[in-house]
Coordinates of C-alpha atoms and ligand atoms in Angstrom, one line a residue:
X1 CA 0.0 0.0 0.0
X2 CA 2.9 2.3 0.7
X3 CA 1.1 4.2 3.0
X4 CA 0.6 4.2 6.8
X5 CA -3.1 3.2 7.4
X6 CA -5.4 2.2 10.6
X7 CA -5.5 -1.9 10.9
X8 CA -8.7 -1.1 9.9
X9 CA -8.7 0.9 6.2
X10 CA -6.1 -2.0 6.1
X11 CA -8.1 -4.6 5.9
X12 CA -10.6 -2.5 3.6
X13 CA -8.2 -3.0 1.1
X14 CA -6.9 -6.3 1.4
X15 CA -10.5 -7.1 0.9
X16 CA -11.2 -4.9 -1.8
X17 CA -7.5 -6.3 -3.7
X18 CA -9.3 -9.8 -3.4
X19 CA -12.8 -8.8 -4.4
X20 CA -11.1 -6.7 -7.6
X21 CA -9.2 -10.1 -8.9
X22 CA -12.3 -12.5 -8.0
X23 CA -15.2 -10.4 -9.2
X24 CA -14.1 -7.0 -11.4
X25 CA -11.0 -7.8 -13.0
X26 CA -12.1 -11.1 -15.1
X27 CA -14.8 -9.1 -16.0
X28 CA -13.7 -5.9 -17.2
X29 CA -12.9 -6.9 -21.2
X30 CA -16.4 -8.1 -21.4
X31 CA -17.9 -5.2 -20.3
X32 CA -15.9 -2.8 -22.3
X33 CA -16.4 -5.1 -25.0
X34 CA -20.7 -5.6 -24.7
X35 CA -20.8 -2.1 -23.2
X36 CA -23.0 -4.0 -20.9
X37 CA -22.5 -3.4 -17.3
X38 CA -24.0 -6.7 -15.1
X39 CA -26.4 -5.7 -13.1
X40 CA -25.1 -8.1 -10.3
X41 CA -21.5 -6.7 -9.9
X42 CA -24.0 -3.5 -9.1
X43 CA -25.5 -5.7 -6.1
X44 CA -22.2 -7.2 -5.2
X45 CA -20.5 -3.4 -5.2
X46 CA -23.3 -2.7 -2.7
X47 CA -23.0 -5.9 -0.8
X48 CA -19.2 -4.8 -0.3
X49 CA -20.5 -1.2 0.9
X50 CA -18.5 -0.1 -2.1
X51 CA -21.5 2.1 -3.4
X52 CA -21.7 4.0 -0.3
X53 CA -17.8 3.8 1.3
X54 CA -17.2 6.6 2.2
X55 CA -20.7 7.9 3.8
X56 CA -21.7 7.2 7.1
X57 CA -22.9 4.3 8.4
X58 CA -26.6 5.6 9.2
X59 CA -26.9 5.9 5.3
X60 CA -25.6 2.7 4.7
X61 CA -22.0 3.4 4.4
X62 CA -18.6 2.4 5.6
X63 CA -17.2 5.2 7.0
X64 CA -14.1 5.5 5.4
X65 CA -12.4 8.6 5.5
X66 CA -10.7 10.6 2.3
X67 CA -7.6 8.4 2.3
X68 CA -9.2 4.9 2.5
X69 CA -11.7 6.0 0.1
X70 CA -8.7 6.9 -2.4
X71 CA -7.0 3.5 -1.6
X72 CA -10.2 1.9 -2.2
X73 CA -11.0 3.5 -5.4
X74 CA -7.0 2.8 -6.7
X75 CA -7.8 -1.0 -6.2
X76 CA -11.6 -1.1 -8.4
X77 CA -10.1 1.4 -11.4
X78 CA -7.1 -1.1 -11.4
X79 CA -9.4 -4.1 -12.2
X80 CA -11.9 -2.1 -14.5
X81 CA -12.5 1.7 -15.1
X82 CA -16.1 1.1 -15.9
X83 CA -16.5 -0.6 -11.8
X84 CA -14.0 2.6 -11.0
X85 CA -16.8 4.9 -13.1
X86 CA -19.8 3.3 -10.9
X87 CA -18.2 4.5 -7.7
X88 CA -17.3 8.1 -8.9
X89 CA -20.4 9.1 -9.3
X90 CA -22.7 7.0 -7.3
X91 CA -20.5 7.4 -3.9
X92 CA -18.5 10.2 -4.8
X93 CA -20.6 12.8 -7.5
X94 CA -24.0 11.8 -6.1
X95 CA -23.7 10.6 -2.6
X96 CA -21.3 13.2 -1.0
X97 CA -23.6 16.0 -2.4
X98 CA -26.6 14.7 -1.6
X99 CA -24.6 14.0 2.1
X100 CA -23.7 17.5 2.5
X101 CA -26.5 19.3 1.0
X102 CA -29.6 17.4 1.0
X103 CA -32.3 17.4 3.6
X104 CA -33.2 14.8 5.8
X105 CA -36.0 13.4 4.0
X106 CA -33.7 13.3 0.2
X107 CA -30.9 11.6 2.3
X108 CA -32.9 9.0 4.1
X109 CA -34.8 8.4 1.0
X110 CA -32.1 8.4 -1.6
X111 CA -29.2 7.1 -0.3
X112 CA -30.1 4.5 1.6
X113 CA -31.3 2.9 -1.8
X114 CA -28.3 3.8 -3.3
X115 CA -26.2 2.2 -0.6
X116 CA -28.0 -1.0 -0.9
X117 CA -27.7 -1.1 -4.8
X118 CA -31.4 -1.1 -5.3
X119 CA -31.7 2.7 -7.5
X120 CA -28.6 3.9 -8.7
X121 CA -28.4 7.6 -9.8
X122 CA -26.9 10.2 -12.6
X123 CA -25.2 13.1 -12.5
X124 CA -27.0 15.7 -15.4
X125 CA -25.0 18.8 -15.6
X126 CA -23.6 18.7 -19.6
X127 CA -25.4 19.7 -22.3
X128 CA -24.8 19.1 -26.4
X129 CA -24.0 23.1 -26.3
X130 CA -22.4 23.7 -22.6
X131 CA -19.6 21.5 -21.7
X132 CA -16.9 23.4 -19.5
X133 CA -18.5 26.8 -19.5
X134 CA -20.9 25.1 -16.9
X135 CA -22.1 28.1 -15.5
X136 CA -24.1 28.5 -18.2
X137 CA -26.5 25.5 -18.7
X138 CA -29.6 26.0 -21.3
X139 CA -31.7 23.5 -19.4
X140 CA -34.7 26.0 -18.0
X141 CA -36.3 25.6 -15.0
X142 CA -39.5 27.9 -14.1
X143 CA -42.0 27.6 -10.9
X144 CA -45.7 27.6 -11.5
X145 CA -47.5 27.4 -7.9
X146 CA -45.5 25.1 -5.8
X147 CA -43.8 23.2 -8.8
X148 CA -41.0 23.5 -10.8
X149 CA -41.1 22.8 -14.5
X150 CA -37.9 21.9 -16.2
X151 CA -37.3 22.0 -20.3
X152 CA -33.9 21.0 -21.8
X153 CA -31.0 18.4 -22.9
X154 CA -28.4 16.7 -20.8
X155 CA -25.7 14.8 -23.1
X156 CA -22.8 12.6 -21.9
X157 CA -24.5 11.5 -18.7
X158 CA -22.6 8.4 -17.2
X159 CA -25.0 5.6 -16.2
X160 CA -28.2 7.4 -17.4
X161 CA -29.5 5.1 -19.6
X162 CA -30.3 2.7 -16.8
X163 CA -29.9 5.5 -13.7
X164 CA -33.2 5.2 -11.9
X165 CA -32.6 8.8 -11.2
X166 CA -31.0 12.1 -12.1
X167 CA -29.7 15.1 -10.6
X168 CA -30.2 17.6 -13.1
X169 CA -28.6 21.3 -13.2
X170 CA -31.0 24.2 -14.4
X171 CA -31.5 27.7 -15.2
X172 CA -34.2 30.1 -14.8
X173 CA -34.6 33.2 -17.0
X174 CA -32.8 35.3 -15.2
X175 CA -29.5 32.7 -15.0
X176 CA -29.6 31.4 -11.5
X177 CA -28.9 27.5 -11.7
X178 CA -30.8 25.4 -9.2
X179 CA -30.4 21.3 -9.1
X180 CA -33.2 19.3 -8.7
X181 CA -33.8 15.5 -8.3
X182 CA -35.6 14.0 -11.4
X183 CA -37.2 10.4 -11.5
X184 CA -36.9 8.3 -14.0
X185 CA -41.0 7.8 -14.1
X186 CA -41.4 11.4 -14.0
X187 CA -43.8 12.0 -17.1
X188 CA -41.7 14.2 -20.2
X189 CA -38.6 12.5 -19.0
X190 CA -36.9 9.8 -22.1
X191 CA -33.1 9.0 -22.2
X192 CA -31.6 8.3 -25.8
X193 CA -28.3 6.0 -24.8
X194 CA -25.3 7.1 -26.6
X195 CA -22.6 4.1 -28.5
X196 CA -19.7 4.8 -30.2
X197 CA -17.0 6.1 -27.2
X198 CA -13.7 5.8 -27.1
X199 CA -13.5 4.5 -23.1
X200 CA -15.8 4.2 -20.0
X201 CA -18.2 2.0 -22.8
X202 CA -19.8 0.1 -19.9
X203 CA -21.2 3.4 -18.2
X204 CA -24.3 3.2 -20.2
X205 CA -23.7 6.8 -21.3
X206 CA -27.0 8.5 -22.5
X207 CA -28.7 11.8 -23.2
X208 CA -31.6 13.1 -21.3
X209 CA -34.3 15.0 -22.7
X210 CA -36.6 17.0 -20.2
X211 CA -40.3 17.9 -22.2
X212 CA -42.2 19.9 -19.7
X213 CA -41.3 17.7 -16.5
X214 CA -42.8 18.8 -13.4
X215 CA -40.4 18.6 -10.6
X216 CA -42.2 19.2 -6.6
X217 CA -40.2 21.2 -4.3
X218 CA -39.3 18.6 -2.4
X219 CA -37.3 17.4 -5.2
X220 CA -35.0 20.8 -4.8
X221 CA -31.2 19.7 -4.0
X222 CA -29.8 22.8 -1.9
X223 CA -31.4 25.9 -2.3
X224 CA -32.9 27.7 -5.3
X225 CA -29.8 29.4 -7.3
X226 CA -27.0 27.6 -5.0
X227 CA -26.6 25.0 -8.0
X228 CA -23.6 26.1 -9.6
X229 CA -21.8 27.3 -6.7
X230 CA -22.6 24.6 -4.1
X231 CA -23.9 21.9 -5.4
X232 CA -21.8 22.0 -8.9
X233 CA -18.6 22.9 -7.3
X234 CA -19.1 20.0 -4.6
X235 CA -19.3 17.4 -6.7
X236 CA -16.9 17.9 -9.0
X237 CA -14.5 18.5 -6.4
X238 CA -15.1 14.7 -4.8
X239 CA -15.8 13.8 -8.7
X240 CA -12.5 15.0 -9.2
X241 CA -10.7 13.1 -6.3
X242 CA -12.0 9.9 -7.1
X243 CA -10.5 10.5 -11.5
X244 CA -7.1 11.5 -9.5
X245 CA -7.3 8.1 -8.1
X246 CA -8.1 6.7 -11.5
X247 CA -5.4 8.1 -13.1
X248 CA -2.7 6.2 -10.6
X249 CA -5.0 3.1 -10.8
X250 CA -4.6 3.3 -14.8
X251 CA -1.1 4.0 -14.8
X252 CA -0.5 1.7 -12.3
X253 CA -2.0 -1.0 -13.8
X254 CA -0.9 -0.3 -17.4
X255 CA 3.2 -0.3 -15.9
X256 CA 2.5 -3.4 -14.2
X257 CA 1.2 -4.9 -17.6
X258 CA 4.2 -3.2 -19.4
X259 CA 7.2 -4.9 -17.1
X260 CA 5.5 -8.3 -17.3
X261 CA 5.7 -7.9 -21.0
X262 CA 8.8 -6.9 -21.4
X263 CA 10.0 -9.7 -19.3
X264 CA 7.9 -12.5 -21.1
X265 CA 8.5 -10.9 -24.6
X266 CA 12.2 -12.0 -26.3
X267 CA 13.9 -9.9 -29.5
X268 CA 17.2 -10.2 -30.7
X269 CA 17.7 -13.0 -28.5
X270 CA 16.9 -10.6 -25.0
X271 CA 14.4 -10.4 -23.2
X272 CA 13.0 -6.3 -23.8
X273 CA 13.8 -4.9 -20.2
X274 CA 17.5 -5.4 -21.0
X275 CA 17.4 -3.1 -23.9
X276 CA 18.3 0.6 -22.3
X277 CA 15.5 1.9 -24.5
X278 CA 13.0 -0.1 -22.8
X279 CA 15.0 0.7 -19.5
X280 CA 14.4 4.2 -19.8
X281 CA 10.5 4.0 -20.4
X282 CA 9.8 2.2 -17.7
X283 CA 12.2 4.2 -15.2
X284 CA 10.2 7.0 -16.9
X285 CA 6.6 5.6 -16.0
X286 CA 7.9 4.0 -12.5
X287 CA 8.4 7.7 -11.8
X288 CA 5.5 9.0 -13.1
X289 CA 3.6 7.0 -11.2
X290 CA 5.3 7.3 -8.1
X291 CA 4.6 11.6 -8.4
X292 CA 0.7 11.1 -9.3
X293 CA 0.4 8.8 -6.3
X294 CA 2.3 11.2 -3.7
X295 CA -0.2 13.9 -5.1
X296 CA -3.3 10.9 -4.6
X297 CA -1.6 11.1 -1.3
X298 CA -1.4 14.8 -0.1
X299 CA -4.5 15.6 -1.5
X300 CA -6.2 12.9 0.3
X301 CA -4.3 14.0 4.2
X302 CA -5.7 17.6 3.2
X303 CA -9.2 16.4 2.9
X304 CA -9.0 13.9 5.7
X305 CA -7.2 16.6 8.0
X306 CA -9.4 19.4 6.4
X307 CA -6.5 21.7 6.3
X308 CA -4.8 23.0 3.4
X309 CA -5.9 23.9 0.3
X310 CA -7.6 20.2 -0.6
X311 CA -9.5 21.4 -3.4
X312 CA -6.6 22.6 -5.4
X313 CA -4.9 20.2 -4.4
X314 CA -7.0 17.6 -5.7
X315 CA -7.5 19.7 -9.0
X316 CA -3.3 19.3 -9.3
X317 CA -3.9 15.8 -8.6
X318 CA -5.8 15.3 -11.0
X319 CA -4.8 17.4 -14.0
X320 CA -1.6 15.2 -12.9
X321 CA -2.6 11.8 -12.5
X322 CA -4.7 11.7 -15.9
X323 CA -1.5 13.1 -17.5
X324 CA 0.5 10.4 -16.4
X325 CA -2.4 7.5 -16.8
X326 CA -2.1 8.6 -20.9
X327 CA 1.7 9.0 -20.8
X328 CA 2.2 5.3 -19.2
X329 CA -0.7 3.7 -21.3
X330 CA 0.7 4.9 -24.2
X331 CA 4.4 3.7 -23.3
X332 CA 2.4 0.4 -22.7
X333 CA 1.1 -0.1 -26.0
X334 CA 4.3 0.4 -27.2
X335 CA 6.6 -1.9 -25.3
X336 CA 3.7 -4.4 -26.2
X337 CA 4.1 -3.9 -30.0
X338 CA 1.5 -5.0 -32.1
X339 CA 0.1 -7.0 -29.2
X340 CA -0.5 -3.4 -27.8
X341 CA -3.0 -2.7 -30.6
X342 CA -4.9 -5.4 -29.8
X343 CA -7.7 -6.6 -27.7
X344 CA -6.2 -9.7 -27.0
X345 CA -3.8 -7.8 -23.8
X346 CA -5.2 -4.9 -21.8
X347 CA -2.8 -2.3 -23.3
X348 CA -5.2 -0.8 -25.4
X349 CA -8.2 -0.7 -23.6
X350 CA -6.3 1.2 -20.4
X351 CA -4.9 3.5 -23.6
X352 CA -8.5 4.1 -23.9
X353 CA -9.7 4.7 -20.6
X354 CA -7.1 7.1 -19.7
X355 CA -7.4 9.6 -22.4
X356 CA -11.2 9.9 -21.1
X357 CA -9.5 11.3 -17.5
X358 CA -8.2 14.0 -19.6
X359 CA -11.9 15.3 -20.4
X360 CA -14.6 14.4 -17.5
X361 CA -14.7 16.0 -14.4
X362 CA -13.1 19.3 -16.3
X363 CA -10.9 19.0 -18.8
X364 CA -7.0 19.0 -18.6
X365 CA -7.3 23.3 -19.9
X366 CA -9.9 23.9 -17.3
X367 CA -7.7 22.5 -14.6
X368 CA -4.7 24.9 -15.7
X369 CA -7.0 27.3 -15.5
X370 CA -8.1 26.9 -11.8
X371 CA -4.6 26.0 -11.0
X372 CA -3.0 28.6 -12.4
X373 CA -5.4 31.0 -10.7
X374 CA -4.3 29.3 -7.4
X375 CA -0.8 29.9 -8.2
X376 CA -1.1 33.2 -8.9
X377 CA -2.4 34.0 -5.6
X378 CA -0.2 31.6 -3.2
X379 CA 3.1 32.1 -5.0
X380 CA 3.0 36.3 -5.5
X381 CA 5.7 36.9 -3.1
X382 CA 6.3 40.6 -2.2
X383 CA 10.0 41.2 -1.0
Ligands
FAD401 C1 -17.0 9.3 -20.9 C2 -17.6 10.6 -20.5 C3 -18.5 10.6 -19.4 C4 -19.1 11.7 -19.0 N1 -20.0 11.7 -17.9 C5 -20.6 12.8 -17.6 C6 -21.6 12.8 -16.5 O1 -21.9 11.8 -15.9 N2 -22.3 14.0 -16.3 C7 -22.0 15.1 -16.9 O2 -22.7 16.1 -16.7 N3 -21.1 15.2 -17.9 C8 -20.4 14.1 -18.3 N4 -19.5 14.1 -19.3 C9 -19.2 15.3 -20.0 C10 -17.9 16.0 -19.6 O3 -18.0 16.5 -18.3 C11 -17.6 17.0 -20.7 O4 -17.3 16.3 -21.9 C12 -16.5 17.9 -20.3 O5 -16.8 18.8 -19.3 C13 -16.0 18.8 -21.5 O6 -17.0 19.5 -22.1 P1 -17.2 19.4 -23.7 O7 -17.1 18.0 -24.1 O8 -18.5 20.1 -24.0 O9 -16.0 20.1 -24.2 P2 -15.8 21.7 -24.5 O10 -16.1 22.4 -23.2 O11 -16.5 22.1 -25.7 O12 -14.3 21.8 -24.7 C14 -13.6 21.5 -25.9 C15 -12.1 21.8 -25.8 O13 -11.9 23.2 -25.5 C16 -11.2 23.3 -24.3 N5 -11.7 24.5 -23.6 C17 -13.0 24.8 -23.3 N6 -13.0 26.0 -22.6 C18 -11.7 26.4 -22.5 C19 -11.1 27.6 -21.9 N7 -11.8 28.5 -21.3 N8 -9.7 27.7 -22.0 C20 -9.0 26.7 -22.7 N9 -9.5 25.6 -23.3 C21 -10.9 25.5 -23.2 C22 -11.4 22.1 -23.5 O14 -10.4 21.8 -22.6 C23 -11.5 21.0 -24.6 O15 -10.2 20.7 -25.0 C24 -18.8 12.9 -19.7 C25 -18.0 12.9 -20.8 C26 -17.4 11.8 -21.2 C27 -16.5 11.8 -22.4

């Protein structure tokens, strides 16, 4: 683990190493493959307390702080970023929103059922025409009496084609973005599931099309015109932990792949690690790894301390780790040659994945940006 942890996060992961190999890892070619994820690897992620891990236990959950929640998430986006992808945004996107800003009646509802596996949930904030300028969502939301009525379309929603719910992000005339929670029942409401993608193929990625849906008040997450600023920013922050995590689990997995390889694999009568070429990409990727999991690291004591900066820490982290998770994956399908190209090793399907970490949960750009602004405050020294 590398890491100093409490015997009992320890055991947390020695038991989620073991339930990756038995029950994710011999699964995840198929599901990239079908684009089909099993409905009972959802009940056995809840049966684990995986889909609520990091809540507490009168919701279900396991308790486990920012640190064990990283380790955790490290050893399920080893095995299969599509398993990784159902814990991001159920537990981490979904559930640690709806923890800090729902009310008692959402939470008790909600994620109890999302702890036990029986609804999962989405998370609707991009549109075809609003990707990082989130601010400025053209799903419409207006109140007539008590109700809410909400108009627009969500695209590249992870898990909405068979999400039984969705938080959605809105706008009313005059701009202010409210979140509400959306059943799938809920009459105007029709997802169109989306094929074709690069990675996360298993996440039964779908547009959602809102035709007049009327939404009670109940069904408000926060308060009206805290969307963006609360309830946005919240989850992508823990959205954005758990793809830091992703990015080490990728890389991690993809160098581990790449030295058995190039200890298997023979040319010129040598095996490939003894060719100083191949020497120097994986010294290169041992390294790179070894940085994105220190940053995992400190970004996790931040949030588990709650001192520092933790959110710009994590946004380093992971404008880092997904860096690294394409640099090592492609290094991977290189030292595996044409058998990198091919579906027959995991090479190019952890290529795959990783370039998706460069996009979700804001883009590699929009993390320079928020970076940047960081370092322009914390490192103007006057002397
Ligand atoms: C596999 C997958 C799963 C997803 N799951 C979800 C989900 O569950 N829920 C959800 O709401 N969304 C989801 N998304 C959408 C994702 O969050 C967006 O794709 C992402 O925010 C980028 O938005 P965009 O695609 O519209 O790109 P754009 O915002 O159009 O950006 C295009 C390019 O321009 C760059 N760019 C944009 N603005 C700037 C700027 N100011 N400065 C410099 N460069 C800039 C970007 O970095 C990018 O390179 C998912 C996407 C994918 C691919």
């Amino acid at each position: 683990m590398g890491v100093q942890v409490s015997d009992f996060t320890a055991q947390i992961i020695e038991d989620a190493i073991g339930f990756a190999n038995r029950e994710v890892r011999p699964l995840a070619a198929e599901i990239d493959s079908s684009g089909v994820f099993p409905r009972s690897l959802i009940n056995k992620m809840a049966r684990q307390g995986y889909l609520a891990a990091s809540w507490p236990k009168e919701y279900g959950g396991l308790g486990l702080n920012p640190m064990a929640y990283g380790l955790l998430t490290e050893q399920i986006g080893k095995a299969c970023s599509n398993t990784r992808a159902l814990l991001t945004v159920q537990t981490s996107l979904l559930g640690e929103t709806m923890l800090r800003f729902g009310t008692v009646a959402q939470k008790k509802t909600w994620l109890n059922q999302m702890a036990s596996g029986d609804r999962i949930g989405a998370f609707a904030l991009s549109e075809p025409n609003v990707g990082s300028d989130a601010k400025h969502v053209q799903t419409t939301y207006r109140k007539e009496g008590g109700k809410y009525i909400l108009n627009g379309i969500k695209k590249w929603i992870s898990f909405a084609a068979i999400a039984d719910f969705f938080v959605v992000v809105a706008a009313d005339e005059s701009g202010r973005v409210t979140t509400f929670i959306v059943e799938r029942e809920r009459e105007g409401v029709s997802t169109i599931p989306m094929a074709g993608m690069l990675g996360n193929r298993g996440v039964h990625i779908a547009e959602i099309r809102l035709h007049d849906v009327e939404i009670p008040a109940e069904n408000v997450l926060g308060s009206e015109g805290s969307g963006f600023t609360y309830i946005v920013s919240t989850a992508l922050d823990h959205g954005r932990y758990s793809i830091a995590w992703a990015g080490v689990a990728i890389a991690t997995e993809a160098l581990e792949a790449m030295v058995a390889y190039s200890r298997t694999r023979s040319q010129f009568g040598e095996k490939l690690h003894h060719f100083q070429l191949i020497k120097g990409i994986i010294g290169d990727a041992v390294t790179k790894v070894h940085a994105a999991r220190a940053l995992c690291l400190s970004a996790a004591q931040m949030r588990k301390d709650g001192t520092g900066d933790s959110i710009h820490e994590t946004a380093i982290a992971k404008y880092f780790a997904s860096k690294v998770a394409v640099e090592v994956t492609n290094d991977t399908v290189q030292v595996h040659g044409g058998n990198g190209v091919r579906d027959e090793y995991p090479a190019e399907r952890l290529f795959r994945e990783a370039k998706v970490l460069e996009i979700i949960e804001g883009t590699s750009q929009i993390q320079q940006q928020v970076i940047s602004q960081f370092g322009l405050r914390k490192y103007m020294v006057k002397r």
